[in-house]
PDB file of C-alpha atoms in Angstrom:
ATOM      1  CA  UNK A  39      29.556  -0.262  -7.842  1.00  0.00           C
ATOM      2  CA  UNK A  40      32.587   0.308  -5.376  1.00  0.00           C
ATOM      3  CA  UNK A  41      35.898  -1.162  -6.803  1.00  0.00           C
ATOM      4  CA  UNK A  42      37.864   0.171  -4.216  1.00  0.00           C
ATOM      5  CA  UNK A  43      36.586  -1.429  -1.388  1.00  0.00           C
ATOM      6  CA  UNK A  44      36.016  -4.565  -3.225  1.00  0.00           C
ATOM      7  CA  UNK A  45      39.762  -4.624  -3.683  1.00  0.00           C
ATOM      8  CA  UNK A  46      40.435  -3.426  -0.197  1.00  0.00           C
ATOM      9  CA  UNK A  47      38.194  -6.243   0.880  1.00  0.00           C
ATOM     10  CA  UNK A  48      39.678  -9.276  -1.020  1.00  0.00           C
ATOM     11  CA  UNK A  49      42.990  -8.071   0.568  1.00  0.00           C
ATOM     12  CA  UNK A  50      41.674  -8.347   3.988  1.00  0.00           C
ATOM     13  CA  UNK A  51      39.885 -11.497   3.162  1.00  0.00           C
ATOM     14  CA  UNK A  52      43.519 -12.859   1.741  1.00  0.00           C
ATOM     15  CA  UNK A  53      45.523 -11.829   4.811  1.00  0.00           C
ATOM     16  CA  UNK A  54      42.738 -13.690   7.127  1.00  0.00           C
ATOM     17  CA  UNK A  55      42.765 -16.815   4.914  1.00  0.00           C
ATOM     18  CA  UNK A  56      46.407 -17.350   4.789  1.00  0.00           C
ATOM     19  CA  UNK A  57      46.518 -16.579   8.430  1.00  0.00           C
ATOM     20  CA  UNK A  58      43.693 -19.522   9.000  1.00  0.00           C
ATOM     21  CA  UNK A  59      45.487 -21.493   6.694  1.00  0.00           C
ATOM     22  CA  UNK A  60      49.181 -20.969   8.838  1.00  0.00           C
ATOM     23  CA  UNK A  61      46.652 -21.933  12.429  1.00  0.00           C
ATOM     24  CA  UNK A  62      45.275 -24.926  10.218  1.00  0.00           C
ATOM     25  CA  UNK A  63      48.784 -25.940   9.612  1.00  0.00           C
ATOM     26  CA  UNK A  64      50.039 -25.576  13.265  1.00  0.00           C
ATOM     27  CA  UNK A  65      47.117 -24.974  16.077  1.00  0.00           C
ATOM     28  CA  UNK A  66      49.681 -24.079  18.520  1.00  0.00           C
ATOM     29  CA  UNK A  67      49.138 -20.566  20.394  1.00  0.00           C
ATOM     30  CA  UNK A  68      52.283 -20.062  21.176  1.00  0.00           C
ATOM     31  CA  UNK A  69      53.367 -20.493  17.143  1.00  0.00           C
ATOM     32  CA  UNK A  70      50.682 -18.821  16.038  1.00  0.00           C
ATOM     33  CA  UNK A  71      51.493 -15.954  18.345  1.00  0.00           C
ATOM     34  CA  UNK A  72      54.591 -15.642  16.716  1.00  0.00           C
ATOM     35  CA  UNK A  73      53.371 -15.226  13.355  1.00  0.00           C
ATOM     36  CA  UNK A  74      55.201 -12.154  11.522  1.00  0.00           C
ATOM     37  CA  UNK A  75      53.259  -8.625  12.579  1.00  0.00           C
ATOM     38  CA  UNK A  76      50.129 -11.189  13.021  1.00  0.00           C
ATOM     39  CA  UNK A  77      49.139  -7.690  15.164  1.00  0.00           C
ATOM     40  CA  UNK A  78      49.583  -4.920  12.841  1.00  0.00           C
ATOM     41  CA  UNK A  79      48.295  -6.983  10.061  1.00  0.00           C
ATOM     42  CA  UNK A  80      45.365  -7.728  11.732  1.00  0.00           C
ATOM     43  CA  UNK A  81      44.774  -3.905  13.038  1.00  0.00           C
ATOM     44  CA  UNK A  82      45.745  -2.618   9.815  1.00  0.00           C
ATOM     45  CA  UNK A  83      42.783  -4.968   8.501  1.00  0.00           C
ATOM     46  CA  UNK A  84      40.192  -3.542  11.177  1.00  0.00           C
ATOM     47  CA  UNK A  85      41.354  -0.165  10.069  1.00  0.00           C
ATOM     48  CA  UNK A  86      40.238  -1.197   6.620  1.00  0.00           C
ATOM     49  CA  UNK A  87      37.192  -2.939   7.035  1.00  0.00           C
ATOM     50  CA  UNK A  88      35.654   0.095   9.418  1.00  0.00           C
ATOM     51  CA  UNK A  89      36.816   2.056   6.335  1.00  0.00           C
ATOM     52  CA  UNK A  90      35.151  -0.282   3.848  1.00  0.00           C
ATOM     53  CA  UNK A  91      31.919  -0.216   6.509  1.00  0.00           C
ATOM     54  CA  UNK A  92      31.637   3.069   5.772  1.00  0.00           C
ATOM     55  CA  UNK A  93      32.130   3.958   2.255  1.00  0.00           C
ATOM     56  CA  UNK A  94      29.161   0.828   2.578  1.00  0.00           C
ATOM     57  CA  UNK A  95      26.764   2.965   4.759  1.00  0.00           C
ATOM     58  CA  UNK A  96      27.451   6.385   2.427  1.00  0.00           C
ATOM     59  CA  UNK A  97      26.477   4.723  -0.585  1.00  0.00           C
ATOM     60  CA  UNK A  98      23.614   2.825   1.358  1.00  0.00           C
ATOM     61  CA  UNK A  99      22.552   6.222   2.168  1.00  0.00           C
ATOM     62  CA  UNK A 100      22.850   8.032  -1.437  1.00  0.00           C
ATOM     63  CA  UNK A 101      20.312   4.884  -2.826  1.00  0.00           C
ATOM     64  CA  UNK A 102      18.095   5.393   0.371  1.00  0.00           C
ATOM     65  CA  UNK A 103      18.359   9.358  -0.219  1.00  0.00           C
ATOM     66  CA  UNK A 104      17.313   8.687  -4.621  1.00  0.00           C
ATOM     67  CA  UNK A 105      14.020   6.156  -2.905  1.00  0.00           C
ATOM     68  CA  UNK A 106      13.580   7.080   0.568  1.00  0.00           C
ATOM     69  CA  UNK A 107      11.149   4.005   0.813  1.00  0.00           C
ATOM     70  CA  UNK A 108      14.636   2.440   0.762  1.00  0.00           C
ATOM     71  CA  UNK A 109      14.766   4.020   5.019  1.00  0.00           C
ATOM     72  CA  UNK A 110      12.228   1.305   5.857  1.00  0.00           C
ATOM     73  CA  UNK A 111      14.578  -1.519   4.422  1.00  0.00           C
ATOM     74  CA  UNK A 112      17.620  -2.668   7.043  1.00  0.00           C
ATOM     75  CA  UNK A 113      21.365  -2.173   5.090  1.00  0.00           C
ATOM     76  CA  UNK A 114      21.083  -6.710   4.584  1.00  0.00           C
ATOM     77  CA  UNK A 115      17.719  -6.118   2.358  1.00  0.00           C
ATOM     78  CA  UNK A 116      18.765  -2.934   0.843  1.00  0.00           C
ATOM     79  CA  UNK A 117      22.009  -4.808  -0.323  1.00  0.00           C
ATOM     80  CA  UNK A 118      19.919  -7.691  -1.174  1.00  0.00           C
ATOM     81  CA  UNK A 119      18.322  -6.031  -3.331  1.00  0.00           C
ATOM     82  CA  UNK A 120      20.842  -3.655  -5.102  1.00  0.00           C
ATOM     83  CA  UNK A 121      23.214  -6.993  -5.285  1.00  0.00           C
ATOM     84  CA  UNK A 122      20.661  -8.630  -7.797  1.00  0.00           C
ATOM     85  CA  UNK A 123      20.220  -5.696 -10.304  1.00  0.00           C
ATOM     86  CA  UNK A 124      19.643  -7.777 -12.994  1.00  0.00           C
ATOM     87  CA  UNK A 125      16.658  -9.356 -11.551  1.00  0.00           C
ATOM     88  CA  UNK A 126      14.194  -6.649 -11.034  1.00  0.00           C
ATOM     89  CA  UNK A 127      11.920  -9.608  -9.354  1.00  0.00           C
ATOM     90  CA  UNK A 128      14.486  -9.545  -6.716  1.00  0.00           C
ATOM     91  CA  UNK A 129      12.618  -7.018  -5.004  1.00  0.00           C
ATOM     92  CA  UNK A 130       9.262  -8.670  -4.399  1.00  0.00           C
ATOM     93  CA  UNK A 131       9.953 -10.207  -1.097  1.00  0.00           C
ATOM     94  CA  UNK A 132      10.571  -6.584  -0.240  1.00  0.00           C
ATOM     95  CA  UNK A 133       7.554  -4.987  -1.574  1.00  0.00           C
ATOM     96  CA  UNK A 134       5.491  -5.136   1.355  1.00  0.00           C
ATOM     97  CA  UNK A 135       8.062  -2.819   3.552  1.00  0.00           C
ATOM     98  CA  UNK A 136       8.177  -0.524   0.811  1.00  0.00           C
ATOM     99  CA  UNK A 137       4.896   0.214  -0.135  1.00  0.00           C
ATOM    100  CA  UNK A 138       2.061  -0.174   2.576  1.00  0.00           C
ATOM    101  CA  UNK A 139      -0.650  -2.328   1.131  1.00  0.00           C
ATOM    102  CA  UNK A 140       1.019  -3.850  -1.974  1.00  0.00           C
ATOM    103  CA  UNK A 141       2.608  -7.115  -1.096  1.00  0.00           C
ATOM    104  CA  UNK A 142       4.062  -8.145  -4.891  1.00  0.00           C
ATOM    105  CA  UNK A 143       3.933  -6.465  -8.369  1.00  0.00           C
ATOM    106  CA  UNK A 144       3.179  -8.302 -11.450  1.00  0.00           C
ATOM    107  CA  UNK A 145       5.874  -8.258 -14.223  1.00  0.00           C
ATOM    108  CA  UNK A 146       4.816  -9.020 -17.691  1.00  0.00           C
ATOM    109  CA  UNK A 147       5.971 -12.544 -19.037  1.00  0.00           C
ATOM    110  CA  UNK A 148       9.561 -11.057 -19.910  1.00  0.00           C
ATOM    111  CA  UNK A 149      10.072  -9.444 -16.202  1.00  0.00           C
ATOM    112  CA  UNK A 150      10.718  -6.273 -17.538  1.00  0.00           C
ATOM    113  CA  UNK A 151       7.098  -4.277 -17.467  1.00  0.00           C
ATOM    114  CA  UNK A 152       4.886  -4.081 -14.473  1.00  0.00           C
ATOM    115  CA  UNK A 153       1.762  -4.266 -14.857  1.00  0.00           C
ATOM    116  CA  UNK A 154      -0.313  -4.164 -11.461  1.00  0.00           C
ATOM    117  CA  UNK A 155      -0.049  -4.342  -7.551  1.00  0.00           C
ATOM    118  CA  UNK A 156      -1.241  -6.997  -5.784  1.00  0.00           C
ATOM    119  CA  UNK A 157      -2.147  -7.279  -2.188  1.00  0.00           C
ATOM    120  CA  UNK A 158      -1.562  -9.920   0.928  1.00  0.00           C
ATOM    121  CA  UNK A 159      -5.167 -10.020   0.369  1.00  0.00           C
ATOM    122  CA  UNK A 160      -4.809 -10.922  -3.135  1.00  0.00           C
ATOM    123  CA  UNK A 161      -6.771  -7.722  -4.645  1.00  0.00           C
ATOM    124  CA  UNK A 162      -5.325  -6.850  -8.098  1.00  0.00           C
ATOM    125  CA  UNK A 163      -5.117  -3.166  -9.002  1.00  0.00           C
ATOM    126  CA  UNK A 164      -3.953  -2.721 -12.614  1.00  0.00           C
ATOM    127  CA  UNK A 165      -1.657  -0.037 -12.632  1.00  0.00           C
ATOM    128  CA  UNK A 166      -2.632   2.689 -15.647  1.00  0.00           C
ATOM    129  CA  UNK A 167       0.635   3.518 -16.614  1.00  0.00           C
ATOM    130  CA  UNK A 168       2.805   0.469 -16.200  1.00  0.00           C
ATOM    131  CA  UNK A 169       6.271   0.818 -15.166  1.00  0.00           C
ATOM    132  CA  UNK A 170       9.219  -1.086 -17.751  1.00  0.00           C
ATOM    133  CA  UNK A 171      12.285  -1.369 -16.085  1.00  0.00           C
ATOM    134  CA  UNK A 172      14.568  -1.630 -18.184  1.00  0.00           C
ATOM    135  CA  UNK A 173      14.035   1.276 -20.222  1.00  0.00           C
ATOM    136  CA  UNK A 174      16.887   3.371 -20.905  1.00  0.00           C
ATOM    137  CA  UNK A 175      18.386   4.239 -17.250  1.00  0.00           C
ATOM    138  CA  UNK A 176      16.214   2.204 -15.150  1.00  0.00           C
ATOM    139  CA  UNK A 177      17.736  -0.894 -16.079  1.00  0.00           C
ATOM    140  CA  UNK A 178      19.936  -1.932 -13.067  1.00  0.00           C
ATOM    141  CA  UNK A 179      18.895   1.032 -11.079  1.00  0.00           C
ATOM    142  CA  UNK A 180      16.210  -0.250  -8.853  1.00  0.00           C
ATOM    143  CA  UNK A 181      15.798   2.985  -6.881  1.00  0.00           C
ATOM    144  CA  UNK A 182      14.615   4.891 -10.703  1.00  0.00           C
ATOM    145  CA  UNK A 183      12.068   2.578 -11.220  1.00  0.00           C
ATOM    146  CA  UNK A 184      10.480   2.245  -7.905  1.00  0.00           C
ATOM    147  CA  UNK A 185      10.532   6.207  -8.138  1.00  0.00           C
ATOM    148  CA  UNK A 186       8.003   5.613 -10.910  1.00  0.00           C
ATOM    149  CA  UNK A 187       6.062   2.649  -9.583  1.00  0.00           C
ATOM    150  CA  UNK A 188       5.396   5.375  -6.814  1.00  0.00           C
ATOM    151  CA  UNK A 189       4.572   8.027  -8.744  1.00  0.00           C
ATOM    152  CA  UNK A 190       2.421   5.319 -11.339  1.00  0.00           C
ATOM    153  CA  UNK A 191       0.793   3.871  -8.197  1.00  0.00           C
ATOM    154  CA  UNK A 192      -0.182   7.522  -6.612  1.00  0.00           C
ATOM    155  CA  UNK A 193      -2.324   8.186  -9.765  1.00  0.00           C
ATOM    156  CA  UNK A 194      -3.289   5.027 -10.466  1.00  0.00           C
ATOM    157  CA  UNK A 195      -4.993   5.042  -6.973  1.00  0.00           C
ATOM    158  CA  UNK A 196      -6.352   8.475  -6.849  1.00  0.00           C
ATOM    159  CA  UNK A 197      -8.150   8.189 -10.658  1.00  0.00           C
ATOM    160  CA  UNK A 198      -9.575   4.904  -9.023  1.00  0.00           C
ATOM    161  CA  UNK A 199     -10.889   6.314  -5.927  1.00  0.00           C
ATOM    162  CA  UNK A 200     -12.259   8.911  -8.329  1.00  0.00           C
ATOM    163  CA  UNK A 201     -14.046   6.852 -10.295  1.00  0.00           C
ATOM    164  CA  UNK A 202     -15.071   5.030  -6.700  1.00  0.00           C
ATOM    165  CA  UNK A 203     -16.521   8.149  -5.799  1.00  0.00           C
ATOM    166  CA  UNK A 204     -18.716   8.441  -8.896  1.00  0.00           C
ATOM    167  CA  UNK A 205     -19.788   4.632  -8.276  1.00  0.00           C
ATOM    168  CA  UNK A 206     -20.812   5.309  -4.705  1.00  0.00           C
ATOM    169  CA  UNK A 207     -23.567   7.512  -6.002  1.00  0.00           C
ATOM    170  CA  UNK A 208     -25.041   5.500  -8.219  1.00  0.00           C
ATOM    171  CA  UNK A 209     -24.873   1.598  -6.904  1.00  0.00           C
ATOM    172  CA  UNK A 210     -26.060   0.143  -3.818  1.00  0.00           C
ATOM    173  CA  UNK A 211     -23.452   0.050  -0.901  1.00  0.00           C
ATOM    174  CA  UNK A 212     -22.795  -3.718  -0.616  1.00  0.00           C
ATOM    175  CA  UNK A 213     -22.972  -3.531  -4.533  1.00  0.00           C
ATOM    176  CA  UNK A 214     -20.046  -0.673  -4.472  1.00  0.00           C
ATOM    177  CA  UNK A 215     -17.794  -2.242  -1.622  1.00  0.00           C
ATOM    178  CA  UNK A 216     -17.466  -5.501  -3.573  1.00  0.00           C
ATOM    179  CA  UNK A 217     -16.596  -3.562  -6.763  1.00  0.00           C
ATOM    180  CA  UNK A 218     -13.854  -1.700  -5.430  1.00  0.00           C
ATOM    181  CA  UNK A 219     -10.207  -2.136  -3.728  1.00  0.00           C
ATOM    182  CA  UNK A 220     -10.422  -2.369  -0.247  1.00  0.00           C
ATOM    183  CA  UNK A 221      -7.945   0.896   0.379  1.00  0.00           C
ATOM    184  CA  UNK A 222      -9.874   2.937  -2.303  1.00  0.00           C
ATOM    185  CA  UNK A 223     -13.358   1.552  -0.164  1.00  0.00           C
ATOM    186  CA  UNK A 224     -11.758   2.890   3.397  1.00  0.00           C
ATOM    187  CA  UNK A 225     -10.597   6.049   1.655  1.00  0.00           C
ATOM    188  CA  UNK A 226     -13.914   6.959   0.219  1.00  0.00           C
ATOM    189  CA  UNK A 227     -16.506   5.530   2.910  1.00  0.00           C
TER     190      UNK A 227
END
């Protein structure tokens, strides 16, 4: 996703390795001291990692900017996340910081549909419109296909609370509050 700084970095992480390796190799201050433009090497590669930093943050900020659920995420999860692409299970240890209430999703047996939300509680709410991601350009963009768990979620929830509404006229209470999710019970008691 950025090339540049990639490059930029494995030229700052050279320059620091070769430098270790030269201390390794004689732990003397006064030798290492005068290593050849040890200074501006090493201030030309602060200049470039505070550059790398933030070309980082910018395109931190265009992902948080396409899922702004991303804002509740520090920049280590966020790249957690957006590191393991491929995996869209990567995000489940996440989930919770996202979303309020949903603690995991369930994939199907492939990892690539997802079927329902589950909560810390361990209620299940199938989701009506289940979310594949990797269909056409969700697949390795995280932030598209939490867009649409969101949206699939919103209506999911509000046909259920609905249909919770309809229930609470025609069943007993403690029959009703056991036959419902808990957030869809607060909402419509």
């Amino acid at each position: 996703q950025m090339p540049t700084e990639a490059k930029q970095f494995q030229g700052v992480d050279a320059l620091w390795r070769n430098t270790l390796a030269a201390v390794v190799e004689n732990p003397n201050v006064l030798d290492v001291s005068d290593i050849e433009g040890l200074l501006v090497n090493m201030t030309n590669a602060n200049k470039t990692l505070d550059a790398i930093q933030k070309s980082l943050n910018d395109y931190l900020e265009t992902k948080r900017l396409a899922f702004p659920r991303f804002f509740f995420l520090s920049n280590d999860e966020l790249l957690m996340i957006l590191s393991q692409t491929k995996d869209p299970t990567a995000v489940q240890p996440h989930m919770g910081k996202c979303f309020e209430g949903i603690n995991t999703v369930r994939f199907d047996e492939n990892n690539e549909i997802i079927e329902a939300m589950i909560s810390i509680e361990g209620e299940v709410v199938e989701l009506f419109a289940p979310v594949n991601v990797v269909a056409g350009d969700k697949k390795g963009n995280v932030e598209k296909w939490l867009c649409e768990v969101e949206a699939s979620m919103i209506a999911c929830l509000t046909k259920i609370t609905g249909q919770s509404v309809q229930g609470y006229l025609e069943n007993t209470r403690e029959k009703w509050v056991l036959e419902w999710p808990g957030q869809v019970v607060i909402c419509v008691d």
